Coordinates of C-alpha atoms in Angstrom, one line a residue:
Chain Y
M312 CA 0.0 0.0 0.0
K313 CA 1.2 3.5 -0.8
S314 CA 1.6 5.9 2.0
N315 CA -0.2 8.8 0.5
P316 CA -3.8 8.5 -0.5
N317 CA -3.3 11.2 -3.2
E318 CA -1.0 8.8 -5.1
M319 CA -3.5 6.0 -5.1
N320 CA -4.8 5.0 -8.4
R321 CA -7.7 3.0 -9.8
R322 CA -5.9 -0.3 -9.2
D323 CA -5.6 0.5 -5.5
F324 CA -9.3 1.4 -5.4
L325 CA -10.3 -1.8 -7.1
K326 CA -8.2 -3.9 -4.8
A327 CA -9.5 -2.3 -1.6
G328 CA -12.9 -2.0 -3.1
S329 CA -13.2 -5.8 -3.8
I330 CA -12.3 -6.5 -0.1
A331 CA -14.9 -4.0 0.9
V332 CA -17.5 -5.7 -1.3
G333 CA -16.5 -9.0 0.2
A334 CA -17.0 -7.6 3.7
L335 CA -20.4 -6.3 2.8
A336 CA -21.3 -9.7 1.4
V337 CA -20.4 -11.3 4.7
V338 CA -22.5 -8.8 6.5
G339 CA -25.4 -9.4 4.1
A340 CA -25.1 -13.2 4.5
G341 CA -25.0 -12.8 8.3
T342 CA -28.2 -10.6 8.1
F343 CA -30.0 -13.3 6.2
V344 CA -29.1 -16.0 8.8
L345 CA -30.1 -13.7 11.7
D346 CA -33.3 -12.8 9.9
K347 CA -34.3 -16.4 9.6
N348 CA -33.5 -17.1 13.3
A349 CA -35.3 -13.9 14.3
A350 CA -38.5 -15.0 12.6
E351 CA -38.4 -18.3 14.4
A352 CA -37.8 -16.8 17.8
M353 CA -40.8 -14.5 17.6
P354 CA -43.3 -14.0 19.2
R355 CA -42.3 -14.4 22.8
E356 CA -44.2 -13.6 26.0
D357 CA -41.3 -11.6 27.6
F358 CA -40.9 -9.5 24.4
L359 CA -44.1 -7.6 23.6
R360 CA -43.9 -4.8 21.0
P361 CA -45.2 -1.5 22.4
P362 CA -48.7 -0.4 21.6
G363 CA -49.5 0.2 17.9
A364 CA -46.5 -1.7 16.6
I365 CA -46.9 -2.5 12.9
D366 CA -46.1 -5.9 11.4
E367 CA -42.8 -7.2 12.7
E368 CA -41.4 -7.5 9.2
D369 CA -41.9 -3.7 8.6
F370 CA -41.2 -2.8 12.2
L371 CA -37.6 -4.2 12.0
Y372 CA -36.5 -1.8 9.3
G373 CA -38.9 1.1 10.0
C374 CA -37.7 1.4 13.6
I375 CA -34.6 3.7 13.6
K376 CA -33.7 2.7 17.2
C377 CA -33.7 6.2 18.5
G378 CA -35.3 5.3 21.9
L379 CA -37.7 8.2 22.0
C380 CA -40.5 5.8 23.1
V381 CA -38.3 4.6 25.9
Q382 CA -37.7 8.1 27.1
I383 CA -41.3 9.2 27.2
C384 CA -42.8 6.2 29.0
P385 CA -43.6 7.3 32.6
V386 CA -43.2 3.8 34.1
D387 CA -40.1 2.8 32.0
A388 CA -42.0 -0.2 30.6
I389 CA -40.3 0.1 27.3
K390 CA -36.7 -1.1 26.9
L391 CA -34.3 -1.4 24.0
A392 CA -33.3 -4.9 22.9
G393 CA -29.6 -5.8 23.2
A394 CA -27.3 -7.4 20.6
D395 CA -28.6 -10.8 21.7
E396 CA -31.8 -10.1 19.8
G397 CA -29.8 -10.1 16.6
L398 CA -31.5 -7.9 14.0
G399 CA -33.8 -6.6 16.7
Y400 CA -30.9 -4.8 18.3
G401 CA -32.0 -1.5 19.6
T402 CA -35.7 -2.0 19.0
P403 CA -38.2 -1.4 21.8
Y404 CA -40.0 -4.1 23.7
I405 CA -42.0 -4.6 26.9
A406 CA -41.3 -7.4 29.3
P407 CA -44.6 -7.2 31.3
R408 CA -43.5 -9.4 34.2
I409 CA -40.8 -6.8 35.0
Q410 CA -42.8 -3.7 34.2
A411 CA -46.1 -3.8 32.4
C412 CA -47.6 -1.0 30.3
D413 CA -50.2 0.3 32.9
F414 CA -51.4 3.2 30.7
S415 CA -50.2 5.7 33.2
C416 CA -49.6 8.1 30.3
D417 CA -53.3 8.0 29.4
A418 CA -52.8 8.9 25.8
L419 CA -50.3 6.4 24.3
Q420 CA -47.4 8.8 24.3
C421 CA -44.9 6.2 23.0
V422 CA -47.0 5.9 19.9
E423 CA -47.4 9.7 19.4
T424 CA -43.6 10.3 19.8
C425 CA -42.5 7.7 17.3
P426 CA -40.9 9.6 14.4
T427 CA -41.3 6.8 11.8
A428 CA -44.7 5.6 12.9
V429 CA -43.7 2.0 13.4
L430 CA -45.8 2.6 16.5
D431 CA -48.7 3.8 14.3
F432 CA -51.0 6.4 15.8
R433 CA -53.5 6.5 13.1
P434 CA -55.8 3.7 14.2
F435 CA -55.9 5.1 17.7
K436 CA -56.7 8.6 16.5
E437 CA -59.6 7.2 14.4
E438 CA -60.8 5.2 17.3
G439 CA -60.8 8.3 19.6
V440 CA -62.6 10.4 17.0
R441 CA -65.2 7.7 16.5
A442 CA -65.8 7.4 20.3
V443 CA -66.2 11.2 20.7
E444 CA -68.7 11.3 17.9
K445 CA -70.6 8.4 19.3
A446 CA -70.7 10.0 22.8
A447 CA -71.9 13.3 21.3
A448 CA -74.6 11.5 19.2
E449 CA -76.0 9.6 22.2
P450 CA -79.6 10.5 22.9
G451 CA -79.7 12.9 25.8
A452 CA -76.0 13.6 25.7
D453 CA -75.2 17.0 27.2
L454 CA -72.3 18.3 25.1
S455 CA -71.4 20.8 27.8
T456 CA -70.6 18.0 30.2
V457 CA -69.0 15.5 27.9
N458 CA -65.2 15.7 28.2
P459 CA -63.9 14.6 24.8
F460 CA -60.5 13.9 26.2
E461 CA -61.8 11.4 28.7
V462 CA -63.8 9.7 26.0
Q463 CA -61.0 9.7 23.6
K464 CA -58.3 8.4 25.9
V465 CA -60.5 5.5 27.0
A466 CA -61.2 4.6 23.4
M467 CA -57.6 4.8 22.4
K468 CA -56.5 2.7 25.4
E469 CA -59.1 0.0 24.5
A470 CA -57.9 -0.1 20.9
V471 CA -54.4 -1.3 22.0
L472 CA -53.6 -4.9 21.1
M473 CA -50.2 -6.1 22.1
G474 CA -51.4 -9.6 23.0
K475 CA -54.0 -11.6 24.9
A476 CA -53.8 -12.9 28.4
H477 CA -54.1 -16.6 29.2
V478 CA -54.7 -18.1 32.6
N479 CA -52.8 -21.2 33.6
R480 CA -55.4 -23.3 35.5
N481 CA -52.8 -25.5 37.2
T482 CA -51.0 -22.7 39.1
C483 CA -53.7 -20.0 39.4
L484 CA -54.5 -19.4 43.1
A485 CA -58.2 -18.8 42.3
H486 CA -58.4 -22.1 40.5
K487 CA -57.0 -23.6 43.7
K488 CA -59.6 -21.7 45.7
E489 CA -56.9 -19.9 47.5
G490 CA -56.8 -16.2 48.6
F491 CA -53.9 -13.9 48.7
K492 CA -52.6 -11.7 51.5
G493 CA -49.7 -9.2 51.4
N494 CA -47.4 -8.0 48.7
P495 CA -47.5 -10.1 45.5
R496 CA -44.0 -9.6 44.2
G497 CA -41.8 -9.1 47.3
D498 CA -40.1 -6.0 48.7
D499 CA -37.4 -5.9 46.0
F500 CA -39.8 -5.6 43.1
E501 CA -39.3 -2.3 41.3
G502 CA -42.5 -2.4 39.2
L503 CA -44.9 0.6 39.1
L504 CA -48.6 0.5 38.8
R505 CA -51.5 3.0 38.6
S506 CA -54.4 1.2 40.0
P507 CA -57.7 1.8 38.1
Y508 CA -59.9 1.9 41.2
K509 CA -57.8 4.4 43.1
N510 CA -58.1 7.1 40.5
A511 CA -54.5 8.1 41.1
A512 CA -52.8 10.7 39.0
S513 CA -49.7 8.7 38.5
A514 CA -48.2 5.2 39.1
S515 CA -46.8 4.1 42.4
P516 CA -44.6 1.1 43.4
L517 CA -46.3 -2.2 43.6
K518 CA -44.2 -3.2 46.6
A519 CA -46.0 -0.6 48.7
R520 CA -49.4 -2.3 48.2
D521 CA -50.9 -4.6 50.8
Y522 CA -53.6 -6.9 49.5
D523 CA -56.0 -9.0 51.4
R524 CA -58.3 -11.1 49.1
E525 CA -60.3 -14.0 50.1
I526 CA -60.1 -15.5 46.7
C527 CA -57.1 -14.1 44.7
D528 CA -58.3 -11.7 42.1
L529 CA -55.4 -9.3 41.7
C530 CA -55.4 -9.6 37.9
I531 CA -59.1 -8.6 37.9
I532 CA -59.0 -5.6 40.2
E533 CA -55.8 -4.2 38.8
C534 CA -56.7 -4.5 35.1
P535 CA -56.5 -1.0 33.6
I536 CA -59.2 -1.9 31.0
G537 CA -61.7 -3.3 33.5
E538 CA -64.7 -5.5 32.9
K539 CA -64.3 -5.4 29.1
A540 CA -61.1 -7.3 29.4
I541 CA -61.3 -9.6 32.5
I542 CA -64.0 -10.6 34.9
Q543 CA -64.5 -12.9 37.8
R544 CA -66.9 -15.6 37.1
R545 CA -68.1 -18.9 38.6
S546 CA -66.5 -22.0 37.1
R547 CA -68.8 -24.5 35.3
S548 CA -69.0 -26.7 38.3
G549 CA -70.0 -23.6 40.3
K550 CA -67.5 -24.3 43.0
K551 CA -64.8 -21.8 42.0
L552 CA -64.5 -18.0 41.3
I553 CA -62.0 -17.7 38.6
P554 CA -60.6 -15.0 36.3
H555 CA -62.0 -15.0 32.8
V556 CA -60.3 -13.1 30.0
L557 CA -62.6 -11.4 27.4
D558 CA -62.1 -10.0 23.9
G559 CA -61.4 -6.6 25.3
C560 CA -58.0 -7.6 26.6
T561 CA -55.3 -5.4 25.2
G562 CA -52.3 -7.5 26.3
C563 CA -50.9 -4.7 28.5
G564 CA -49.5 -7.3 30.9
V565 CA -50.5 -5.7 34.2
C566 CA -52.1 -9.0 35.3
Q567 CA -48.9 -10.8 34.5
M568 CA -46.9 -8.3 36.6
V569 CA -49.2 -8.5 39.6
C570 CA -49.7 -12.2 39.6
P571 CA -48.4 -13.5 43.0
T572 CA -47.4 -17.0 41.9
A573 CA -43.6 -17.7 41.4
E574 CA -44.2 -18.3 37.7
P575 CA -47.0 -16.0 36.5
S576 CA -50.3 -17.9 36.2
I577 CA -51.6 -15.3 33.8
V578 CA -49.4 -14.6 30.8
V579 CA -49.8 -12.4 27.8
E580 CA -49.2 -14.1 24.5
P581 CA -48.2 -11.6 21.8
I582 CA -50.3 -11.2 18.7
Chain U
M1082 CA -17.9 32.2 -7.1
A1083 CA -17.2 30.0 -4.1
S1084 CA -17.3 26.8 -6.2
D1085 CA -14.4 28.1 -8.3
Y1086 CA -12.2 27.7 -5.2
F1087 CA -12.3 23.9 -5.4
S1088 CA -14.1 22.3 -8.2
N1089 CA -11.4 22.7 -10.8
A1090 CA -8.6 24.0 -8.6
K1091 CA -6.6 20.8 -8.8
K1092 CA -6.5 20.8 -12.6
K1093 CA -5.2 24.3 -12.9
S1094 CA -1.5 24.9 -13.4
P1095 CA 0.2 25.4 -10.1
L1096 CA 1.5 28.8 -8.9
T1097 CA 5.3 29.3 -9.0
S1098 CA 6.9 28.1 -5.8
K1099 CA 8.2 30.8 -3.4
T1100 CA 11.8 31.7 -3.4
V1101 CA 13.7 31.6 -0.1
E1102 CA 13.3 35.4 0.2
Q1103 CA 9.5 35.1 -0.3
M1104 CA 9.1 32.4 2.4
P1105 CA 7.3 33.5 5.6
H1106 CA 10.3 32.6 7.8
S1107 CA 12.6 34.9 5.8
L1108 CA 10.1 37.7 6.0
A1109 CA 10.0 37.2 9.7
G1110 CA 13.8 37.1 9.9
L1111 CA 14.0 33.6 11.3
S1112 CA 15.5 30.3 10.2
F1113 CA 12.9 27.8 8.8
K1114 CA 13.2 25.6 11.9
A1115 CA 12.9 28.5 14.3
W1116 CA 9.8 29.7 12.4
R1117 CA 8.2 26.3 12.2
D1118 CA 8.6 25.9 16.0
S1119 CA 7.7 29.5 16.7
R1120 CA 4.0 28.9 17.3
K1121 CA 3.5 27.9 20.8
K1122 CA 1.7 24.6 21.2
N1123 CA -1.9 25.5 21.5
H1124 CA -5.1 23.5 21.5
K1125 CA -7.7 26.2 21.3
M1126 CA -9.9 24.9 18.6
R1127 CA -9.5 21.3 19.8
N1128 CA -10.5 22.2 23.4
I1129 CA -13.6 24.1 22.2
R1130 CA -14.5 21.2 20.0
W1131 CA -14.1 18.6 22.7
A1132 CA -16.2 20.8 25.1
V1133 CA -19.0 21.0 22.5
L1134 CA -18.8 17.3 21.7
L1135 CA -18.9 16.3 25.4
F1136 CA -21.6 18.8 26.2
M1137 CA -23.9 17.7 23.4
N1138 CA -23.5 14.0 24.2
L1139 CA -24.0 14.6 27.9
L1140 CA -27.0 16.6 27.1
F1141 CA -28.5 13.5 25.5
V1142 CA -27.6 11.5 28.6
F1143 CA -29.0 13.9 31.1
S1144 CA -32.1 14.7 29.1
F1145 CA -33.0 11.1 29.8
W1146 CA -31.6 10.5 33.2
L1147 CA -32.7 13.7 34.8
D1148 CA -35.8 14.1 32.6
L1149 CA -34.6 17.4 31.3
S1150 CA -36.4 16.8 28.0
V1151 CA -34.0 19.2 26.1
L1152 CA -32.4 16.8 23.7
E1153 CA -34.3 13.5 23.8
G1154 CA -33.6 10.3 21.9
S1155 CA -30.1 9.4 20.6
L1156 CA -27.9 10.3 17.7
S1157 CA -29.9 7.8 15.6
G1158 CA -32.9 10.1 15.9
S1159 CA -33.8 12.7 18.4
R1160 CA -35.9 15.7 19.5
L1161 CA -34.4 19.0 20.3
L1162 CA -36.9 21.0 22.4
G1163 CA -39.7 19.1 20.6
F1164 CA -38.3 19.4 17.1
Y1165 CA -37.4 16.2 15.5
L1166 CA -33.9 15.5 14.1
M1167 CA -33.1 12.4 12.0
D1168 CA -29.8 10.7 11.2
P1169 CA -29.4 11.2 7.5
F1170 CA -28.0 7.8 6.6
N1171 CA -30.7 6.0 8.6
S1172 CA -33.2 8.1 6.7
L1173 CA -31.5 7.3 3.4
Q1174 CA -31.8 3.5 4.2
L1175 CA -35.4 3.9 5.3
L1176 CA -36.3 5.8 2.1
A1177 CA -34.6 3.2 0.0
I1178 CA -36.4 0.3 1.7
S1179 CA -39.8 2.1 1.7
S1180 CA -39.6 2.9 -1.9
T1181 CA -39.1 -0.8 -2.7
T1182 CA -41.7 -2.2 -0.3
G1183 CA -44.2 0.5 -1.1
Y1184 CA -45.1 0.9 2.6
M1185 CA -44.8 4.7 3.0
A1186 CA -46.5 5.3 6.4
M1187 CA -43.1 5.6 8.1
L1188 CA -42.3 8.7 6.2
T1189 CA -44.3 10.9 8.6
M1190 CA -44.3 14.7 8.7
N1191 CA -42.0 14.5 11.7
F1192 CA -39.6 12.3 9.7
W1193 CA -39.4 14.9 6.9
I1194 CA -39.1 17.8 9.4
G1195 CA -36.3 15.9 11.2
L1196 CA -34.4 15.0 8.0
F1197 CA -34.6 18.5 6.4
T1198 CA -33.7 20.3 9.7
I1199 CA -30.6 18.1 10.0
L1200 CA -29.6 18.5 6.3
I1201 CA -30.0 22.3 6.4
F1202 CA -28.3 22.6 9.8
W1203 CA -25.2 20.6 8.8
F1204 CA -25.1 22.1 5.4
I1205 CA -24.6 25.5 7.0
L1206 CA -22.1 24.2 9.5
G1207 CA -20.0 22.3 7.0
G1208 CA -21.4 18.7 6.6
R1209 CA -18.8 16.6 8.2
S1210 CA -18.4 19.0 11.0
F1211 CA -20.9 16.6 12.5
C1212 CA -18.1 14.1 12.8
S1213 CA -15.6 16.1 14.8
W1214 CA -18.1 18.3 16.7
M1215 CA -20.8 15.7 17.6
C1216 CA -19.8 12.1 16.9
P1217 CA -18.8 10.4 20.2
Y1218 CA -16.7 7.8 18.2
H1219 CA -14.6 10.7 16.8
I1220 CA -13.1 11.6 20.2
L1221 CA -12.3 7.9 21.0
A1222 CA -10.7 7.6 17.6
E1223 CA -8.7 10.7 18.2
W1224 CA -7.1 9.2 21.2
A1225 CA -6.6 5.8 19.4
E1226 CA -4.9 7.8 16.6
K1227 CA -2.4 9.3 19.1
V1228 CA -1.4 5.8 20.3
H1229 CA -1.3 4.6 16.7
N1230 CA 1.0 7.5 15.6
Y1231 CA 3.3 6.9 18.5
L1232 CA 3.6 3.2 17.6
V1233 CA 4.3 4.1 13.9
N1234 CA 6.9 6.6 14.9
K1235 CA 8.6 4.0 17.1
K1236 CA 8.5 1.7 14.1
K1237 CA 6.6 -0.9 16.1
I1238 CA 3.9 -1.2 13.5
K1239 CA 3.5 -0.4 9.8
E1240 CA 1.0 2.2 8.5
H1241 CA -1.7 0.8 6.2
Q1242 CA -3.6 3.2 4.0
Y1243 CA -6.4 2.5 1.5
H1244 CA -8.2 4.4 -1.2
I1245 CA -10.3 7.2 0.2
G1246 CA -13.1 6.3 -2.3
L1247 CA -13.9 3.2 -0.2
R1248 CA -16.4 5.1 1.9
F1249 CA -18.6 5.4 -1.1
V1250 CA -18.4 1.7 -1.8
F1251 CA -19.6 1.2 1.7
L1252 CA -22.3 3.9 1.4
V1253 CA -23.8 2.3 -1.7
G1254 CA -23.2 -1.2 -0.4
F1255 CA -25.0 -0.6 2.9
V1256 CA -28.0 1.0 1.1
L1257 CA -28.2 -2.0 -1.3
L1258 CA -27.9 -4.4 1.7
A1259 CA -30.7 -2.5 3.4
V1260 CA -32.9 -2.9 0.4
L1261 CA -32.0 -6.6 -0.1
T1262 CA -32.5 -7.7 3.5
K1263 CA -35.2 -5.2 4.4
N1264 CA -33.3 -4.2 7.5
L1265 CA -31.3 -1.2 8.6
V1266 CA -28.2 -3.3 8.4
F1267 CA -25.7 -0.5 9.1
E1268 CA -27.6 0.6 12.2
N1269 CA -26.4 -2.7 13.8
L1270 CA -22.8 -1.8 13.1
N1271 CA -23.1 1.9 13.5
L1272 CA -20.5 3.0 16.1
V1273 CA -22.1 6.4 16.5
G1274 CA -25.4 4.8 17.5
I1275 CA -23.8 2.1 19.6
I1276 CA -21.9 4.6 21.7
S1277 CA -24.7 7.1 21.8
K1278 CA -27.2 4.5 22.9
G1279 CA -24.7 2.8 25.2
M1280 CA -24.3 6.1 27.1
I1281 CA -28.0 6.9 27.3
Y1282 CA -29.7 3.5 27.6
G1283 CA -26.9 1.4 29.0
P1284 CA -24.1 -0.7 27.3
S1285 CA -24.8 -3.6 25.0
L1286 CA -22.7 -6.5 23.7
L1287 CA -22.0 -4.4 20.6
L1288 CA -19.4 -2.5 22.5
L1289 CA -17.2 -5.5 21.6
W1290 CA -17.5 -4.5 18.0
L1291 CA -16.4 -1.0 19.0
L1292 CA -13.4 -2.4 20.8
A1293 CA -12.5 -4.5 17.7
I1294 CA -12.5 -1.4 15.5
I1295 CA -10.5 0.7 17.9
L1296 CA -7.9 -2.0 18.2
F1297 CA -7.7 -2.2 14.4
E1298 CA -7.2 1.5 14.3
V1299 CA -4.5 1.4 16.9
F1300 CA -2.5 -1.4 15.4
V1301 CA -3.2 -1.5 11.7
S1302 CA -4.7 1.5 10.0
R1303 CA -5.0 5.1 11.2
R1304 CA -8.6 6.3 11.6
F1305 CA -9.8 3.3 9.5
W1306 CA -13.5 3.7 10.3
C1307 CA -13.8 7.4 9.8
R1308 CA -11.7 7.5 6.7
Y1309 CA -12.7 4.5 4.8
V1310 CA -16.0 3.0 6.2
C1311 CA -18.5 5.2 7.9
P1312 CA -21.4 5.9 5.5
I1313 CA -22.7 8.6 7.9
G1314 CA -19.5 10.6 7.3
A1315 CA -19.8 10.0 3.6
T1316 CA -23.4 11.3 3.6
Y1317 CA -22.4 14.4 5.6
S1318 CA -19.5 14.8 3.2
M1319 CA -22.0 15.2 0.3
V1320 CA -24.2 17.4 2.5
G1321 CA -21.3 19.8 3.1
K1322 CA -20.0 19.8 -0.5
Y1323 CA -21.1 23.4 -1.1
S1324 CA -21.2 24.4 2.6
P1325 CA -20.4 28.1 3.2
L1326 CA -18.3 27.3 6.3
A1327 CA -14.8 25.8 5.6
V1328 CA -11.2 26.0 6.4
K1329 CA -9.5 28.7 4.3
F1330 CA -5.9 28.4 3.1
D1331 CA -3.9 31.6 2.5
Y1332 CA -1.0 30.7 0.2
D1333 CA 1.0 33.8 1.1
K1334 CA 1.4 32.7 4.7
C1335 CA 2.3 29.1 4.0
G1336 CA 5.9 27.9 4.6
Y1337 CA 5.4 24.4 3.1
C1338 CA 6.1 22.8 6.5
L1339 CA 3.3 20.2 6.2
E1340 CA 2.6 20.3 10.0
C1341 CA -1.1 20.5 9.0
Q1342 CA -1.1 17.3 7.0
K1343 CA 0.5 15.4 9.9
V1344 CA -2.4 16.2 12.2
C1345 CA -5.2 16.0 9.6
L1346 CA -7.7 13.2 9.6
V1347 CA -8.2 13.6 5.8
P1348 CA -4.7 14.8 4.6
H1349 CA -5.6 14.3 1.0
E1350 CA -7.9 17.3 1.3
L1351 CA -4.8 19.5 2.2
W1352 CA -3.2 18.6 -1.1
F1353 CA -2.4 22.3 -1.8
V1354 CA 0.0 22.8 1.1
K1355 CA 2.9 21.0 -0.6
R1356 CA 5.5 23.0 -2.5
G1357 CA 4.4 23.4 -6.1
K1358 CA 0.8 22.2 -5.6
A1359 CA -1.3 25.2 -4.8
T1360 CA -3.0 26.7 -7.9
Q1361 CA -4.6 29.7 -6.3
V1362 CA -3.6 32.2 -3.5
T1363 CA -6.8 31.1 -1.7
H1364 CA -8.1 27.6 -1.4
F1365 CA -11.0 26.2 0.6
V1366 CA -10.7 22.7 2.0
D1367 CA -13.1 20.4 0.3
S1368 CA -16.0 18.3 1.6
D1369 CA -14.1 15.5 3.4
C1370 CA -12.8 18.0 5.9
T1371 CA -14.5 17.7 9.3
R1372 CA -13.7 21.3 10.3
C1373 CA -12.0 19.9 13.4
G1374 CA -9.5 22.8 13.5
L1375 CA -6.4 20.7 14.3
C1376 CA -4.6 22.3 11.3
V1377 CA -5.8 25.7 12.4
D1378 CA -4.2 25.1 15.8
V1379 CA -0.8 23.9 14.5
C1380 CA -0.1 26.1 11.4
P1381 CA 2.9 28.3 12.3
G1382 CA 2.1 30.9 9.7
H1383 CA -1.7 31.1 10.5
A1384 CA -2.3 30.3 6.9
L1385 CA -5.3 28.0 7.8
T1386 CA -8.3 29.6 9.4
F1387 CA -12.0 29.1 9.6
A1388 CA -13.8 31.2 7.2
V1389 CA -17.2 31.8 5.5
K1390 CA -16.9 31.4 1.7
G1391 CA -17.5 34.7 -0.1
A1392 CA -17.8 36.6 3.2
S1393 CA -14.8 38.8 2.4
S1394 CA -16.5 40.1 -0.8
I1395 CA -19.8 40.7 1.0
L1396 CA -18.5 42.3 4.1

C-alpha cells in the first residue's frame, strides 16, 4: 500500500474495493441468517412490542432505534433490545413481568412520539374520534358536560392490542380456591402500577401495596381496562370463582406483573 | 464564485513556488526551523470542539436520566426541544427500503421535518463537522490515533492506508444491503449509534465491536472507520460539499512545513500545502474536511483559518 492517498490509483481502489464488497457480502449473509432465526424466535411472552406496533417485518426496518418511546414512558415499561436479539438490536420491547404497560400516560405517548410511525398512531386517532362522535350523538348527551379527552383516551386505550392474556389453570390461586394476603412480588420488586380503582394521577410502586383477598383476584382488580377485558366468574361446576379473559384484553400485561405465583399464572401471548 | 475555489482548482496549473526570500520565515527574519517551532503549542480549537462534543453527548444522557427533555432520543434520531432530528444515513436507508416495499407510512411529517432540519443545519455548518463536533466515536478515535501514531513513529507497526473512495463503496453497499435484506443493516454496526445508545440506555454487547474497530485503528490503519468506512460521514461529506463554512488556506502565509497534514484526519484534502501544488492564492478545504480545527491550531504561519466562503467580498 502506498503511504499517500493522493497517489493511489484506480488499481488500489479496485483492490481495496473488492475487499470491501467481500466484507459487505459477509454482513449481508449474516443478516439473512439472523433474519431467519429472528422469525423463528418471535413471538415471545417476555418480548411484547409497544402499543400500535406495525407488522414485525416492517417494524424491523422502520424502527430507527432512537429510543424516544423509551424516554417518554412514565413507568419505564419500554426497553431497548440488546445485541442478543440479533437484528432486533435497539428495537423497543416490553417485558410485562418486569414492568407492564399500565397506561399511566393516558394517551399512548410512545405511539405519538415515534418519528417513523412504526408505532402507528392513526388507528388510535380514528378510534378516539369515533368514540367522541358516538358520545356526542348519544340521545340525551349533554355536550357541555361530555369531556372529549376522557372519552378519547379510554377509546384509544381500549384499541391497543399487544397480545391476549391466558390463565394457567394449574397454578392460578383462584383455580385452587386460594386467597392472597400481602405483597405479591416481594419487597425488592421495582415495578410501578397505577391502580384503576384508586383514581390516582400517577403510578406508584407495587411493593408498597398490601392486599387481602379471600379469593385471589389481583389480575381482575388491577386490570386497567376493566370488565371489558377480564371478569371474575363462577366456574362451570359452580364451586370456584375464577378470572376469565374477554375479547377486550389489550395485552398490557398488568395481570402478568401483579400475579403473585412464582411463575405468573396469567401470561400475555403476543399477537 | 465559491465553487471556483475547489471544483477545478486541482486541474489548474500550479503557482510558481516561493523563493527563499519570499518564504514567511525569511520575511519574519527567522530560520525555517525556528519559524516552524515559533508557534506555541496550543489546542484552542480542539478544546472548544471537545467541550462542545462532550456537552452535546452529555445533554443527550442527562435529558433522559434527569428528565430534562431538552435533547431526547439518541444520535440515531432525536428531538431538540420538541423538534425532530433524523440521522441522514438512517433516513436514506429507510427511504430506499420504503420505496421498494411501497409501505410509506413511516415517512411521517416528523420524519421529513427531522431530516430536512438536520440537512440544512449541517449544510450551513459544514457537513462533516458533525463528525468532529458531535460524533462520540470521533473523540475515542482521536485518542486511538495518538497511540497509533506513537507506535508508527517508534517503528513498532506499519501504517496501512487505503483508497479514500472506499467510503462510497460502503455507502452504496449498505444502502443496497438494506434494500435486499429489508433491514437497517448498518444501524447494527453503527459505532455512532452504539456509543450514543450505550451512554444513554446502558451498554450492549456491541461494545465489543467498537473495541475491535478501535484495536484495528490502533494497530493497523490510522482512523480506519472514519476515513474508509463510515457511510454517515460519507453522507455528511455530500451534504457539506457546497457548505459556506470551511477552512480557508492563505498561500502567502504558507511555509510548506506540512505540519497541518500530519495532524489531519483527511490529509488528501490538504493537497495544496505542498510546495508546487497550490494553484490559487486562496483555497478552501473540500467536503471530506471535518472542520476539526487541528490544522488551524498547528499552522505556524496562521495560513489556515475558519472562514465563510464569499464573506470577504460581501463584508
